């Protein structure tokens, strides 16, 4: 077990642990077996050699068929971990995810369930354009019956993935491409992190900064910088965006009186809107300023480097939003 | 063709009768306003699942569609659980959460009913994958219409099942119409069965109104699946007598086609065959009918006597 590792290694180790310890677990996805290279970013490298190509199955390019096959195997009691190479390609098998995986427990009156994990990755910043870099988590969060997990560091990636595999319901597990190589503390073998529980990364008193996945990098940096300027930020990593751990969020906002949520997904109808609305429902009278939202612009992800940079938020956007929350006065109303 | 054993023929007849009687009663109850539901009658198609299911074990898997109550009854889902489900009762197969388009009953292997055209095929493929991985010798049968063979999921699933040699049988119940669209207008080839050749599996077209023909095709497919040789596509030619859904008078079906189909209604023809071939006397068949009719009465009573689903159940079973 390494002391530090990146997310690629953490995910690989978690999958290996699950394959080793649970005979019902198996993996499916395009090019994931070693004969095909162990995954495009080598996340599954070595697993088919160790556990067999009959448990680490490279599939044809047919997202509908192999995601649906995951659903079928899951209702038979297996625990498939299906990899959709990039998040945009989930669009191809959305029917299997939202009409089937998400609803089968409910529609069957609890008789069958879908203990499946769909692993996928995404992230802007690689100039891959409009069809290869979207954050689509709100699509899934809007479907009751799905859990949506978005880790931001290696330790969480490991523990959340094992929890997702053990979960009796379908879990969408979203990895961030740009964070893949970030080094961090490694989880112990078999260490679990519960789904639906947020993490208070840093305590503070003046404002609650809420993020998940990539935005944890930037809000943590802003929090450190502002600390030096006398602003004390509480930093929360949601880790799971459906269901959201509102108890932790609301408790924090009641303490600080201010909140900001940042994400890489586009702003409209996003997780930020949901978090903001719920804070206002549950902690309105504690708020000293409106809840701030920092997110990407409402456009497809552009190709040109300068446009792509323009598409998503900058560090300074977060900092400025915090400062306007801090400086908000009643008369602005 | 060799005549099947009498006991098998009678078993097929019993299932066909059960399906037909239940269908007629669903329509009667809906017409009387006692049940409200989206209903897709399979009247006319009963021979297909009846003849296949006599070959299946109770733990073999079935995946079917909105027009699939005949498949469910043939596989063994108790009629009373279906009735209670359609009446939205707590005692229904799915506690009233599924309804006619979403019946599940794992105890008889009925794992999924879907309302999305073609979506059952990938899921059946996955059930078959689990059987292959576990070596449990189960086969999976998945039913769908001719229209579904034009959906991407059909093609992806046949390809995947064939590449992986999965024990799954794809059964197209070709009733010649996809909602209101005639087969030839929506399908670029002459038969669904011919599509199997693209996926390197046997594709057989049979007369879906002939129990012996359906039985023979299913037997070969099941043996192939259990023997580890992979999937088969069966296209069973049939017709639906009650339109696409309740209230559809079928104005888009040519007069002549409708008339010919009615003259070839498989149910009375099969019954007459059983008498002529001395498989059973009219009296014996009447007795069988009577027993099924009593079972049906009981199922209807069970449904109406059962309590409605508690409103507080609305949030139950979203998650474990
Ligand atoms: C993906 C999808 N598109 C459209 C529909 C609406 N629809 C329901 S049944 C049907 C016709 C399907 O015909 P076929 O596959 O031949 O089956 P049949 O109803 O004849 O048994 C259509 C278009 C649907 N349920 N799902």
XYZ file of C-alpha atoms and ligand atoms in Angstrom:
679
model
C 0.000 0.000 0.000
C 1.503 3.358 -1.052
C 1.651 6.338 1.347
C 0.709 8.790 -1.370
C -0.882 8.141 -4.723
C -2.883 9.778 -7.494
C -6.538 9.145 -8.359
C -5.701 6.723 -11.168
C -3.844 4.524 -8.743
C -6.561 4.879 -6.082
C -9.313 3.801 -8.467
C -7.192 0.937 -9.744
C -6.490 -0.246 -6.208
C -10.159 -0.029 -5.204
C -11.238 -2.059 -8.240
C -8.546 -4.600 -7.508
C -9.642 -4.891 -3.891
C -13.280 -5.391 -4.926
C -12.404 -8.018 -7.546
C -10.208 -9.817 -5.037
C -12.753 -9.875 -2.242
C -16.117 -10.281 -3.934
C -16.695 -12.866 -6.639
C -19.867 -11.052 -7.768
C -17.880 -8.003 -8.847
C -16.837 -7.741 -12.471
C -15.834 -4.921 -14.804
C -17.067 -4.068 -18.290
C -16.066 -1.312 -20.638
C -14.342 -0.420 -23.865
C -10.662 -1.336 -24.009
C -10.378 -1.961 -20.278
C -8.596 -5.325 -20.377
C -4.829 -5.474 -20.692
C -4.948 -6.957 -24.153
C -6.544 -3.667 -25.225
C -4.199 -1.559 -23.145
C -5.835 -1.547 -19.697
C -7.998 1.492 -20.368
C -7.259 4.663 -22.318
C -5.724 6.294 -19.235
C -4.610 2.956 -17.769
C -7.055 3.169 -14.890
C -7.789 -0.566 -15.125
C -4.258 -1.539 -16.060
C -3.196 -4.946 -14.791
C -6.603 -6.027 -13.571
C -7.491 -8.462 -16.343
C -4.060 -10.066 -16.080
C -4.613 -10.573 -12.391
C -8.327 -11.470 -12.266
C -8.937 -12.814 -15.749
C -10.388 -11.353 -18.920
C -13.667 -13.063 -18.021
C -14.043 -10.678 -15.063
C -12.494 -7.622 -16.677
C -14.401 -7.610 -19.928
C -13.435 -5.450 -22.858
C -16.656 -4.723 -24.750
C -17.555 -3.750 -28.289
C -18.493 -0.078 -28.744
C -22.094 -0.458 -27.694
C -22.885 1.598 -24.615
C -26.557 0.713 -24.745
C -25.885 -3.005 -24.831
C -23.179 -3.238 -22.219
C -24.744 -0.751 -19.808
C -28.013 -2.657 -20.207
C -26.090 -5.880 -19.704
C -24.830 -4.386 -16.458
C -28.425 -3.771 -15.420
C -29.384 -7.346 -16.311
C -26.440 -8.875 -14.478
C -27.192 -6.659 -11.481
C -30.811 -7.770 -11.204
C -29.450 -11.312 -11.206
C -27.376 -10.367 -8.146
C -23.975 -9.598 -9.653
C -22.142 -6.321 -8.946
C -21.039 -4.944 -12.295
C -18.771 -1.925 -12.537
C -19.434 -0.490 -15.966
C -17.006 2.016 -17.417
C -18.302 4.613 -19.852
C -15.114 5.963 -21.367
C -16.225 9.624 -21.247
C -19.205 11.186 -19.562
C -20.689 12.585 -22.771
C -21.110 9.025 -24.025
C -23.569 8.294 -21.240
C -26.013 10.103 -23.519
C -25.939 7.021 -25.726
C -27.210 4.781 -22.936
C -29.319 7.245 -20.955
C -32.363 5.014 -21.441
C -30.682 2.164 -19.634
C -29.541 4.459 -16.836
C -32.578 6.618 -16.133
C -35.448 4.479 -17.380
C -34.111 1.184 -16.137
C -31.262 1.171 -13.608
C -32.754 4.027 -11.616
C -36.320 2.749 -11.491
C -36.242 -1.004 -11.382
C -36.272 -1.257 -7.604
C -39.250 1.080 -7.386
C -41.247 -0.312 -10.285
C -40.794 -3.859 -9.032
C -42.018 -2.922 -5.574
C -38.601 -3.640 -4.119
C -38.253 -7.146 -5.594
C -35.252 -6.483 -7.800
C -32.431 -3.991 -7.452
C -29.526 -2.778 -9.523
C -26.302 -2.859 -7.475
C -24.311 -1.461 -10.373
C -21.653 1.236 -10.578
C -21.190 3.336 -13.677
C -17.709 4.816 -13.676
C -16.956 7.631 -16.021
C -14.649 10.611 -16.367
C -14.826 14.114 -17.730
C -13.391 17.592 -17.422
C -12.623 20.624 -19.530
C -9.100 21.923 -20.052
C -7.891 19.438 -22.655
C -9.250 21.176 -25.761
C -11.424 18.195 -26.559
C -14.393 20.369 -27.512
C -18.108 20.125 -27.019
C -18.617 16.358 -26.965
C -15.810 15.184 -24.720
C -15.665 17.471 -21.690
C -19.119 18.117 -20.225
C -20.068 17.789 -16.600
C -23.530 16.225 -16.774
C -24.081 15.285 -13.133
C -27.294 17.304 -12.883
C -28.899 14.988 -15.481
C -28.412 12.087 -13.121
C -29.191 13.978 -9.922
C -32.571 14.820 -11.437
C -33.490 11.130 -11.620
C -34.669 9.627 -8.336
C -33.069 6.245 -7.801
C -29.531 7.181 -8.792
C -26.722 8.124 -6.463
C -24.035 10.399 -7.840
C -20.537 10.410 -6.388
C -17.773 12.830 -7.414
C -14.496 12.443 -5.557
C -11.864 15.165 -5.478
C -8.807 13.344 -4.119
C -7.189 9.927 -4.057
C -8.280 8.864 -0.600
C -11.915 9.748 -1.260
C -11.769 8.196 -4.715
C -10.734 4.906 -3.160
C -13.175 4.814 -0.249
C -16.138 6.133 -2.192
C -15.615 3.655 -5.011
C -15.613 0.700 -2.642
C -18.778 2.047 -1.021
C -20.350 2.490 -4.435
C -19.572 -1.107 -5.362
C -21.103 -2.330 -2.096
C -24.142 -0.098 -2.481
C -27.375 -1.943 -3.280
C -28.440 0.820 -5.689
C -27.010 2.169 -8.935
C -24.237 4.694 -8.405
C -22.837 7.067 -11.015
C -19.195 7.605 -10.113
C -17.583 10.538 -11.876
C -13.847 11.024 -12.048
C -12.268 14.321 -13.038
C -9.708 14.030 -15.794
C -7.663 17.048 -14.740
C -7.433 15.826 -11.149
C -6.355 12.291 -12.097
C -2.664 12.913 -11.531
C -3.031 14.908 -8.291
C -1.055 13.197 -5.571
C -2.585 12.800 -2.160
C -2.723 10.615 0.900
C -3.544 7.000 0.047
C -6.429 5.142 1.656
C -5.794 1.979 3.654
C -6.721 -1.269 1.922
C -10.474 -1.746 2.232
C -11.051 1.679 3.777
C -14.575 2.931 3.113
C -15.991 6.427 2.851
C -19.771 6.564 3.186
C -21.905 7.758 0.291
C -24.064 10.776 1.127
C -21.688 12.249 3.682
C -19.910 15.545 3.020
C -16.424 16.291 4.295
C -15.520 19.440 6.202
C -12.088 19.974 4.703
C -11.318 23.107 6.692
C -13.194 24.823 9.492
C -13.910 28.548 9.416
C -16.359 31.180 10.632
C -17.049 33.810 7.971
C -18.296 31.930 4.925
C -18.968 28.363 3.822
C -17.345 27.393 0.525
C -18.995 24.346 -1.009
C -17.557 22.324 -3.876
C -16.961 18.848 -5.262
C -14.690 17.215 -7.807
C -12.376 19.725 -9.520
C -13.717 22.836 -7.775
C -12.225 21.597 -4.499
C -8.789 22.487 -5.903
C -9.729 26.111 -6.462
C -11.886 26.755 -3.434
C -9.197 25.329 -1.182
C -6.635 27.662 -2.764
C -8.937 30.667 -2.354
C -9.610 29.718 1.265
C -5.889 29.619 2.065
C -5.253 32.923 0.349
C -8.133 34.701 2.119
C -7.080 33.271 5.456
C -4.023 35.517 5.157
C -6.330 38.458 4.558
C -8.373 37.793 7.656
C -11.331 35.965 6.099
C -12.017 32.604 7.691
C -13.569 30.154 5.187
C -15.185 26.851 6.072
C -14.581 24.461 3.174
C -16.954 21.594 2.453
C -16.428 18.848 -0.124
C -19.837 17.378 -0.932
C -18.215 14.160 -2.248
C -21.725 12.893 -3.098
C -23.956 15.213 -5.136
C -26.996 12.978 -4.905
C -28.063 12.661 -2.190
C -26.481 15.857 -0.834
C -25.541 15.915 2.830
C -27.621 18.994 3.612
C -27.336 18.549 7.351
C -23.623 19.293 7.193
C -24.087 22.155 4.715
C -26.955 23.832 6.579
C -25.262 23.494 9.946
C -22.179 25.187 8.558
C -24.146 28.012 6.911
C -26.037 28.652 10.136
C -22.646 29.159 11.756
C -21.023 31.322 9.068
C -24.091 33.117 7.686
C -22.689 33.084 4.145
C -22.315 30.461 1.436
C -20.743 30.000 -1.955
C -20.979 26.945 -4.204
C -18.601 26.331 -7.100
C -18.709 23.704 -9.855
C -17.378 23.100 -13.336
C -20.781 22.164 -14.757
C -22.696 24.956 -16.457
C -24.560 27.261 -14.106
C -28.203 26.981 -15.157
C -30.267 24.229 -13.512
C -27.161 22.853 -11.886
C -26.188 21.415 -8.530
C -25.335 24.963 -7.392
C -28.908 26.095 -7.963
C -30.174 23.186 -5.925
C -27.782 23.762 -3.048
C -28.528 27.474 -3.052
C -32.295 26.920 -3.004
C -32.091 24.443 -0.173
C -29.893 26.715 1.937
C -32.459 29.474 1.520
C -35.269 27.094 2.491
C -33.518 25.768 5.551
C -31.360 28.640 6.797
C -32.871 31.825 5.377
C -32.880 33.848 8.548
C -29.224 33.073 9.182
C -28.060 34.450 5.850
C -26.128 37.707 5.813
C -25.828 37.672 2.021
C -27.425 35.815 -0.893
C -25.869 32.438 -1.640
C -23.220 32.858 -4.344
C -22.842 30.517 -7.293
C -19.684 30.172 -9.354
C -19.936 27.865 -12.335
C -19.148 27.516 -16.007
C -20.867 29.603 -18.642
C -24.021 28.350 -20.322
C -22.421 27.238 -23.559
C -21.062 24.030 -25.056
C -17.413 23.608 -24.109
C -15.423 25.463 -26.785
C -12.272 24.142 -28.450
C -9.963 27.196 -28.706
C -7.754 27.367 -25.651
C -8.611 30.944 -24.731
C -12.334 30.263 -25.152
C -12.139 27.094 -23.125
C -10.468 29.042 -20.335
C -13.166 31.658 -20.642
C -15.874 28.970 -20.475
C -15.126 27.907 -16.936
C -14.625 30.001 -13.846
C -11.258 31.464 -12.817
C -9.743 31.435 -9.376
C -10.432 35.161 -9.226
C -14.170 34.535 -9.842
C -14.332 32.545 -6.650
C -12.311 35.095 -4.730
C -14.436 37.997 -5.993
C -17.642 36.149 -5.164
C -16.411 35.555 -1.622
C -15.494 39.208 -1.255
C -18.886 40.393 -2.470
C -20.584 38.057 -0.007
C -18.410 39.518 2.742
C -19.104 43.087 1.674
C -22.797 42.618 1.026
C -24.878 45.231 2.806
C -28.610 45.408 3.265
C -28.878 48.554 1.176
C -27.779 46.587 -1.905
C -31.212 44.982 -1.901
C -43.466 -32.626 -38.283
C -43.830 -35.088 -35.431
C -46.795 -34.461 -33.249
C -45.897 -33.389 -29.731
C -46.846 -35.512 -26.774
C -50.433 -35.025 -25.675
C -49.430 -33.717 -22.275
C -47.320 -30.989 -23.852
C -50.089 -30.023 -26.266
C -52.544 -29.805 -23.397
C -50.164 -27.757 -21.370
C -49.827 -25.311 -24.276
C -53.604 -25.230 -24.650
C -54.040 -24.520 -20.956
C -51.645 -21.575 -21.114
C -53.261 -20.196 -24.265
C -56.675 -20.417 -22.649
C -55.490 -18.697 -19.502
C -54.000 -15.862 -21.546
C -57.097 -15.445 -23.712
C -59.527 -15.498 -20.807
C -57.510 -13.024 -18.795
C -57.220 -10.706 -21.770
C -60.955 -10.753 -22.374
C -61.612 -10.060 -18.734
C -59.102 -7.166 -18.554
C -60.945 -5.561 -21.431
C -64.327 -6.196 -19.814
C -63.207 -4.678 -16.514
C -61.733 -1.644 -18.262
C -64.843 -1.176 -20.367
C -66.954 -1.293 -17.208
C -64.704 1.392 -15.751
C -63.542 -0.734 -12.832
C -59.872 -0.629 -13.847
C -58.023 2.225 -15.545
C -54.714 1.385 -17.157
C -52.694 1.544 -20.345
C -53.383 -1.864 -21.833
C -51.772 -3.523 -24.846
C -53.703 -6.644 -25.648
C -51.816 -9.682 -26.908
C -54.981 -11.471 -28.094
C -53.856 -13.494 -31.080
C -50.256 -13.888 -29.913
C -50.843 -16.363 -27.082
C -49.447 -19.385 -28.894
C -45.893 -18.006 -28.871
C -45.135 -17.764 -25.148
C -47.370 -20.738 -24.381
C -45.336 -22.986 -26.678
C -41.952 -21.665 -25.552
C -42.571 -21.625 -21.832
C -43.428 -25.325 -21.627
C -39.734 -25.842 -22.348
C -38.450 -23.489 -19.668
C -37.630 -24.082 -16.026
C -39.106 -21.769 -13.450
C -35.680 -20.285 -12.772
C -34.964 -19.522 -16.417
C -35.190 -15.796 -16.960
C -37.801 -13.856 -18.891
C -37.675 -10.239 -19.994
C -40.706 -8.825 -21.719
C -42.486 -5.666 -22.813
C -45.665 -3.631 -22.247
C -47.509 -6.129 -24.459
C -46.296 -9.007 -22.336
C -48.922 -10.128 -19.885
C -49.318 -13.228 -22.037
C -45.600 -13.903 -21.598
C -45.905 -13.456 -17.845
C -48.924 -15.745 -17.516
C -47.239 -18.373 -19.676
C -44.077 -18.269 -17.573
C -46.138 -18.792 -14.437
C -46.769 -15.472 -12.755
C -49.956 -16.120 -10.745
C -52.920 -14.336 -12.335
C -54.025 -12.921 -9.009
C -50.744 -11.042 -8.570
C -51.169 -9.534 -12.020
C -54.773 -8.572 -11.366
C -53.931 -6.955 -8.046
C -51.080 -5.079 -9.708
C -53.317 -3.746 -12.463
C -55.902 -2.704 -9.902
C -53.148 -0.811 -8.046
C -53.384 -2.908 -4.899
C -50.863 -3.514 -2.177
C -50.997 -7.266 -2.924
C -50.001 -6.775 -6.569
C -46.897 -8.374 -8.035
C -45.082 -5.045 -7.616
C -47.232 -3.513 -4.857
C -48.923 -1.275 -7.397
C -45.691 0.504 -8.271
C -45.269 -1.060 -11.689
C -48.624 -1.560 -13.379
C -49.249 -3.457 -16.611
C -46.098 -2.172 -18.345
C -43.742 -3.046 -15.479
C -44.462 -6.425 -13.981
C -41.659 -8.235 -12.205
C -41.891 -11.582 -10.437
C -38.473 -13.126 -9.764
C -39.985 -16.247 -8.178
C -41.066 -17.363 -11.656
C -38.007 -15.914 -13.384
C -39.863 -12.867 -14.702
C -37.159 -10.303 -14.142
C -38.326 -7.267 -16.056
C -41.128 -5.788 -18.129
C -40.207 -2.597 -19.936
C -42.254 0.112 -21.608
C -39.343 1.301 -23.716
C -39.275 -0.332 -27.128
C -36.181 -2.532 -27.513
C -34.748 -1.795 -24.084
C -35.293 -5.291 -22.764
C -32.726 -6.840 -25.093
C -29.598 -5.409 -23.461
C -30.925 -6.327 -20.031
C -31.678 -9.881 -21.130
C -28.156 -10.024 -22.479
C -26.869 -9.111 -19.023
C -29.010 -11.744 -17.309
C -27.533 -14.266 -19.714
C -24.052 -12.920 -18.996
C -24.599 -13.552 -15.282
C -25.661 -17.137 -16.073
C -22.588 -17.677 -18.163
C -20.273 -16.256 -15.487
C -21.897 -18.368 -12.795
C -22.329 -21.467 -14.917
C -25.892 -21.837 -13.608
C -27.311 -23.272 -16.852
C -30.206 -20.833 -16.967
C -31.397 -19.476 -20.266
C -32.921 -16.048 -20.765
C -35.812 -15.437 -23.146
C -36.564 -11.892 -24.223
C -39.678 -10.951 -26.181
C -40.222 -7.907 -28.345
C -42.099 -6.743 -31.419
C -41.030 -6.328 -35.012
C -40.769 -2.567 -34.522
C -38.152 -3.099 -31.839
C -35.843 -4.727 -34.362
C -35.255 -1.283 -35.856
C -33.918 0.137 -32.594
C -30.184 0.344 -31.964
C -30.451 -1.679 -28.774
C -31.596 -4.695 -30.814
C -28.508 -4.638 -33.003
C -26.067 -3.923 -30.179
C -27.516 -6.703 -28.076
C -27.437 -9.334 -30.793
C -23.850 -8.421 -31.537
C -22.764 -8.498 -27.905
C -24.622 -11.726 -27.140
C -23.040 -13.390 -30.144
C -19.503 -12.139 -29.489
C -19.770 -13.454 -25.939
C -21.836 -16.585 -26.850
C -24.480 -15.860 -24.239
C -27.403 -18.176 -23.418
C -30.139 -15.812 -24.537
C -33.017 -16.309 -26.960
C -34.334 -13.265 -28.754
C -37.995 -13.812 -29.577
C -39.566 -11.365 -31.979
C -43.338 -11.643 -31.903
C -43.948 -10.180 -35.329
C -47.537 -8.968 -35.328
C -46.860 -6.971 -38.483
C -47.460 -3.524 -36.969
C -45.348 -1.194 -34.857
C -48.048 0.925 -33.281
C -49.706 2.027 -36.553
C -46.774 1.462 -38.887
C -46.853 -1.498 -41.198
C -43.828 -3.838 -41.063
C -42.626 -3.128 -44.603
C -42.862 0.607 -44.134
C -40.578 0.608 -41.120
C -38.219 -2.283 -41.771
C -35.750 -2.323 -44.624
C -35.487 -6.088 -44.961
C -38.047 -8.813 -45.613
C -37.780 -10.544 -42.283
C -36.447 -9.916 -38.805
C -34.957 -13.415 -38.740
C -32.651 -12.573 -41.649
C -30.962 -9.948 -39.500
C -29.414 -12.723 -37.403
C -26.920 -13.508 -40.142
C -25.213 -10.162 -39.543
C -24.544 -11.317 -36.021
C -23.476 -14.834 -36.835
C -26.312 -16.581 -35.051
C -29.203 -18.727 -36.262
C -32.255 -16.718 -37.276
C -35.421 -18.735 -37.681
C -38.793 -17.591 -38.865
C -41.727 -19.686 -37.730
C -45.485 -19.582 -37.901
C -46.225 -18.115 -34.512
C -49.735 -19.475 -34.656
C -48.524 -23.062 -34.866
C -47.606 -24.430 -31.432
C -45.601 -27.305 -32.842
C -43.491 -25.019 -35.011
C -42.826 -22.555 -32.195
C -42.029 -25.412 -29.839
C -39.532 -26.950 -32.242
C -37.707 -23.668 -32.853
C -37.579 -22.896 -29.150
C -36.332 -26.372 -28.319
C -33.398 -26.042 -30.690
C -32.589 -22.550 -29.383
C -32.746 -23.608 -25.758
C -30.515 -26.618 -26.376
C -28.045 -24.413 -28.175
C -28.064 -21.875 -25.332
C -27.696 -24.452 -22.572
C -24.959 -26.159 -24.540
C -22.867 -22.981 -24.500
C -23.239 -22.299 -28.213
C -24.804 -18.873 -27.815
C -27.900 -16.969 -28.813
C -30.663 -17.549 -31.341
C -33.101 -15.138 -32.922
C -36.617 -16.487 -33.425
C -39.154 -14.527 -35.420
C -42.656 -15.805 -34.774
C -45.223 -14.516 -37.254
C -48.491 -13.530 -35.639
C -51.173 -10.855 -35.476
C -52.772 -8.743 -32.775
C -56.552 -8.637 -32.888
C -57.274 -5.701 -30.606
C -55.267 -2.889 -32.138
C -52.138 -1.400 -30.615
C -53.736 -0.294 -27.383
C -57.202 -0.104 -25.870
C -59.402 2.090 -28.020
C -57.363 1.643 -31.195
C -59.757 0.408 -33.864
C -56.898 -0.381 -36.246
C -58.118 1.766 -39.149
C -54.661 1.563 -40.687
C -54.954 -2.223 -41.170
C -56.345 -3.171 -44.591
C -59.772 -4.819 -44.429
C -58.536 -7.909 -46.260
C -55.534 -8.442 -43.985
C -57.703 -8.175 -40.926
C -60.241 -10.624 -42.330
C -57.628 -13.239 -43.243
C -56.014 -12.941 -39.840
C -59.332 -13.420 -38.085
C -60.031 -16.507 -40.143
C -56.710 -17.839 -38.945
C -57.222 -17.054 -35.265
C -54.827 -19.557 -33.665
C -56.962 -20.192 -30.622
C -60.049 -21.890 -32.117
C -57.849 -23.595 -34.697
C -55.689 -25.165 -32.017
C -58.704 -26.226 -30.007
C -60.230 -27.892 -33.046
C -56.913 -29.584 -33.775
C -56.773 -31.070 -30.283
C -60.211 -32.589 -30.728
C -59.603 -33.828 -34.259
C -56.283 -35.405 -33.332
C -57.985 -36.994 -30.337
C -55.625 -35.305 -27.937
C -58.635 -34.442 -25.816
C -62.395 -34.578 -26.055
C -64.495 -31.437 -26.143
C -65.710 -32.312 -22.653
C -62.177 -32.583 -21.315
C -61.255 -29.232 -22.835
C -64.415 -27.657 -21.423
C -63.443 -28.934 -18.015
C -60.007 -27.376 -18.355
C -61.596 -24.114 -19.441
C -63.889 -24.233 -16.444
C -60.993 -24.652 -14.028
C -59.163 -21.703 -15.558
C -62.296 -19.638 -15.435
C -62.648 -20.342 -11.704
C -59.013 -19.390 -11.152
C -59.698 -16.148 -13.019
C -62.757 -15.366 -10.900
C -60.663 -15.873 -7.815
C -57.923 -13.617 -9.170
C -60.381 -10.821 -9.927
C -61.974 -11.133 -6.502
C -58.550 -11.202 -4.837
C -57.639 -7.967 -6.595
C -60.797 -6.070 -5.707
C -60.814 -7.359 -2.129
C -57.234 -6.273 -1.555
C -56.470 -2.918 0.048
C -55.222 -0.025 -2.042
C -51.558 0.796 -1.728
C -50.936 3.025 1.268
C -50.184 6.563 0.114
C -47.224 6.686 2.473
C -45.611 4.031 0.257
C -44.962 6.664 -2.389
C -41.353 7.164 -1.284
C -40.647 3.531 -0.460
C -38.240 1.497 -2.633
C -36.611 4.445 -4.382
C -33.465 3.248 -2.631
C -32.746 0.163 -0.538
C -38.178 3.968 -27.496
C -39.654 4.038 -27.671
N -40.161 4.712 -28.729
C -41.494 4.770 -28.910
C -42.354 4.189 -28.020
C -43.866 4.271 -28.225
N -44.349 2.941 -28.671
C -44.874 2.071 -27.796
S -45.224 0.613 -28.499
C -44.690 1.118 -30.002
C -44.724 0.175 -31.165
C -43.746 -0.936 -31.030
O -44.007 -1.915 -31.974
P -43.386 -3.365 -31.925
O -41.975 -3.308 -31.464
O -43.638 -3.998 -33.229
O -44.190 -4.114 -30.775
P -45.746 -4.412 -30.638
O -46.353 -3.243 -29.894
O -46.291 -4.583 -32.000
O -45.871 -5.650 -29.826
C -44.251 2.433 -29.935
C -43.751 3.200 -31.095
C -41.787 3.526 -26.910
N -42.547 2.970 -25.950
N -40.460 3.439 -26.774
